[in-house]
XYZ file of C-alpha atoms in Angstrom:
223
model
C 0.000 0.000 0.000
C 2.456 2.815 -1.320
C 1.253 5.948 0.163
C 2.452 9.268 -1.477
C 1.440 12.753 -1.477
C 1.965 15.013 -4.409
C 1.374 19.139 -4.316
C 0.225 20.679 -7.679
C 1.875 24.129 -7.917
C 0.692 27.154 -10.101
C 3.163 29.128 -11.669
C 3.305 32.793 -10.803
C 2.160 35.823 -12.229
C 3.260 36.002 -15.790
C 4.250 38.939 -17.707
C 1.729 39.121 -20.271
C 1.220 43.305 -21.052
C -1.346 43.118 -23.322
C -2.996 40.487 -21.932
C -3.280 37.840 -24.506
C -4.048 33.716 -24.514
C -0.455 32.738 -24.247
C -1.218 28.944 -23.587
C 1.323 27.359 -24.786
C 3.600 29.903 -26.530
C 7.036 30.254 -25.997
C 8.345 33.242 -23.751
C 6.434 33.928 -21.202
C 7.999 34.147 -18.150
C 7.511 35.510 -14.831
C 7.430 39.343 -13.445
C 9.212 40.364 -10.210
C 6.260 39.955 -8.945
C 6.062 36.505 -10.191
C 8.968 35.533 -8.881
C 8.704 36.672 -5.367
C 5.506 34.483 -5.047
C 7.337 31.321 -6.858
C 9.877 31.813 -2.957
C 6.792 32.572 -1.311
C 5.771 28.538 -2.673
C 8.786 27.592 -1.996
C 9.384 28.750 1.332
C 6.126 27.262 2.154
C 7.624 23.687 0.812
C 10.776 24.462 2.977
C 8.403 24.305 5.965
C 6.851 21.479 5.512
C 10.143 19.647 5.574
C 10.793 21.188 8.776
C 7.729 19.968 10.130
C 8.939 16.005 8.882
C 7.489 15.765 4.996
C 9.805 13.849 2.545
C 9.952 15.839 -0.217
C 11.788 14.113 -2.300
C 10.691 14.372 -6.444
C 10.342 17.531 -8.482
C 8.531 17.500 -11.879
C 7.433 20.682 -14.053
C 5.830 21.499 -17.212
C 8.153 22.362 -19.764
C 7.156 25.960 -19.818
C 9.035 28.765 -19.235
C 6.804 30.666 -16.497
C 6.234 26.804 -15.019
C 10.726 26.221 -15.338
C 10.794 29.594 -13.246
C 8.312 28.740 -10.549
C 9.895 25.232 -9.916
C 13.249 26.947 -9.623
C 13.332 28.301 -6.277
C 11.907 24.831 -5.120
C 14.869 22.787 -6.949
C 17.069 25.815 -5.105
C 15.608 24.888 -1.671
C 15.350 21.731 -1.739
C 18.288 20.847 -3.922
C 16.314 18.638 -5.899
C 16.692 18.099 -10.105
C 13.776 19.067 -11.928
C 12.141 16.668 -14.304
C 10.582 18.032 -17.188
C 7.201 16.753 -18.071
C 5.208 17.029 -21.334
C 1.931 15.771 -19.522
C 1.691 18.645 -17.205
C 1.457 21.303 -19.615
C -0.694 23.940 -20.454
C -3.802 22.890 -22.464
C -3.842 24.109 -26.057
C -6.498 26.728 -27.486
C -7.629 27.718 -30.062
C -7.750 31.562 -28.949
C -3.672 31.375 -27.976
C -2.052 34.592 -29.035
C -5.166 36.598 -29.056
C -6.223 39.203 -26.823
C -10.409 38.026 -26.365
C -12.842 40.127 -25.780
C -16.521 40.367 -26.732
C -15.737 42.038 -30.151
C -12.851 39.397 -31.084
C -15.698 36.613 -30.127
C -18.001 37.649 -32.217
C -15.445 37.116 -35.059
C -17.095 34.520 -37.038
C -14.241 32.712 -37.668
C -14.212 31.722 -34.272
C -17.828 30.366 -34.006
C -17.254 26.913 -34.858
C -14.956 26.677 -31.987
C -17.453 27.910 -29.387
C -20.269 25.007 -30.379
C -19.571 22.763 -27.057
C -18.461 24.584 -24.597
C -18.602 21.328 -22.177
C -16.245 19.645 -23.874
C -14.405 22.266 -24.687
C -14.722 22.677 -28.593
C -12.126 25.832 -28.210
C -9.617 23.826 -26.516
C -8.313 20.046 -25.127
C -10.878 18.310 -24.087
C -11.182 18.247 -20.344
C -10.803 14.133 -20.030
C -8.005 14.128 -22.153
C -6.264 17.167 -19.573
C -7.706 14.726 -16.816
C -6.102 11.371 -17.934
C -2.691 13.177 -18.474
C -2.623 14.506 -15.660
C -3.626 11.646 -13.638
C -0.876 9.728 -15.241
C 1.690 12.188 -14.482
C 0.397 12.971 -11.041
C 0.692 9.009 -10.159
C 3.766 8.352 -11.363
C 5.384 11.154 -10.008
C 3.791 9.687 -6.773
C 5.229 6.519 -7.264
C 8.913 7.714 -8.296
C 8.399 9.802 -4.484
C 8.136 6.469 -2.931
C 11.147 4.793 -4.715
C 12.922 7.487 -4.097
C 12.470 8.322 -0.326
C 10.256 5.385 1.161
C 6.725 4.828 2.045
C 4.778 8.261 2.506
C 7.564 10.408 0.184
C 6.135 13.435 -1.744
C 6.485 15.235 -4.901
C 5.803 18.730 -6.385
C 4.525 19.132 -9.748
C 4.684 22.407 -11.105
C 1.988 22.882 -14.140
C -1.068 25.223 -14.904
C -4.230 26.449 -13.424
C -6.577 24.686 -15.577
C -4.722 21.232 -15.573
C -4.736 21.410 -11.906
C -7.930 22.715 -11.289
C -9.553 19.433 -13.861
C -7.481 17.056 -11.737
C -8.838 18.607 -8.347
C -12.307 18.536 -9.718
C -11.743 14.809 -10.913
C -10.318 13.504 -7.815
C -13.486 15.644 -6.096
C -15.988 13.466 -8.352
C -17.083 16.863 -9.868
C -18.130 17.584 -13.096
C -15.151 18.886 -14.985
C -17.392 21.614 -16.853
C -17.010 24.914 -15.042
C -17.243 28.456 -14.995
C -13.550 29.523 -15.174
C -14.242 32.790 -13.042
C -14.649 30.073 -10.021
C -11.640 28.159 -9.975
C -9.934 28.035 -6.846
C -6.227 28.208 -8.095
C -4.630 31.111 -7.867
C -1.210 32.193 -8.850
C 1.628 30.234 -6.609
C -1.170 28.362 -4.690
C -0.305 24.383 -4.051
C -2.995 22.370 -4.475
C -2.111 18.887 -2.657
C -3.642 15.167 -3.435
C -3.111 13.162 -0.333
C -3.479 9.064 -1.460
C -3.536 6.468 1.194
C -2.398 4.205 -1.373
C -1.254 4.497 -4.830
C -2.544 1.250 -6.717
C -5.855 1.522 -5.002
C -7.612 3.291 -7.851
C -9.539 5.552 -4.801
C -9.456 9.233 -4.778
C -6.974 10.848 -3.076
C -7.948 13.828 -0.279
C -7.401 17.393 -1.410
C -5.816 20.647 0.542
C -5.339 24.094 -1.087
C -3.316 26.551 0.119
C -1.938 29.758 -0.857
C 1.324 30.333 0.674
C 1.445 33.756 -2.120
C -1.786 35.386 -0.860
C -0.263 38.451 0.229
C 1.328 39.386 -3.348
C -2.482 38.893 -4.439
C -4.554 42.405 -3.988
C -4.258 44.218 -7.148
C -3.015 41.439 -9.726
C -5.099 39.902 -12.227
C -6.264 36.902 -11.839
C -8.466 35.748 -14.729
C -8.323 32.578 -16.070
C -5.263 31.861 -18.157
C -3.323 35.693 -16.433
């Protein structure tokens, strides 16, 4: 009965001036801002060592504003980081566009906006689900290899990826209003399992060890 916890992490606030879909784009890295809450996660990692967790496995998406975020965590914790292609942002259709009502009414886009449960703009949200769960388990299982019954990981990826696996491990409907999703910039969301090969659940916590860099930035989905 391997037992493993792994803690999703956001990446910080991105510096994105006019405010487009970057998705999956190349260059988009943190601000200062950013930055300081990517410690801010880290420092809240660093704790939790102190108080006796065994973190032991770092993993991040391949992107740039993710590479920056796990960085002061691989700094702290002198742990490699292990890029991985299944944590990544979800592709759109919108990505490089700034969208508004006028560029939505574009007809161009139209056919994209037909099933907005699936979502016809985007990856589907079982497809985001699987991938993640894949990742999220075997970074779980590397943890245990790696530092014993009970050893943890951090996986540093995107809000929407995490969000999708929180609501799947929930037994929520993965269709959502985006303006609700509880993951904000630098927050760790953290799937507790009792045991890895169980197929069960695992517990969720949510944290967000960067509130206080929060009043004033933007934090629309995809910011």
């Amino acid at each position: 009965m391997p037992s493993s916890t792994i803690h999703l992490l956001r990446h910080g606030q991105v510096l994105n001036p006019d405010r487009i879909v970057y998705g999956r784009l190349p260059g988009y890295g943190l601000t200062e801002l950013g930055a300081q809450m990517a410690e801010a996660a880290a420092a809240d990692l660093v704790s939790r060592v102190g108080d006796g967790s065994r973190i032991v496995h770092l993993v991040s998406s391949p992107l740039q504003r993710a590479r920056e975020t796990a960085a002061p965590v691989a700094r702290e914790l002198r742990l490699p980081v292990h890029p991985d292609e299944r944590v990544i942002e979800a592709p759109n259709h919108f990505e490089g566009l700034h969208v508004d009502a006028l560029e939505l009414l574009k007809p161009r886009h139209w056919p994209h906006l037909r099933n907005p449960l699936r979502p016809s703009w985007g990856e589907p949200y079982r497809r985001q689900v699987a991938r993640m769960a894949e990742a999220v388990l075997e970074a779980g299982r590397t943890a245990v290899a790696r530092g014993g019954d009970g050893a943890e990981a951090v996986v540093v990826s995107h809000q929407l990826p995490i969000w999708l696996a929180r609501r799947s491990a929930e037994g929520r409907p993965l269709p959502h209003d985006p303006r609700r999703r509880q993951c904000n910039l630098a927050s760790l969301t953290t799937l507790v399992f009792d045991d890895l090969d169980a197929g069960r659940p695992p517990r969720v916590e949510y944290r967000e060890p960067a509130a206080v860099y929060y009043p004033g930035v933007n934090q629309l989905p995809g910011s």
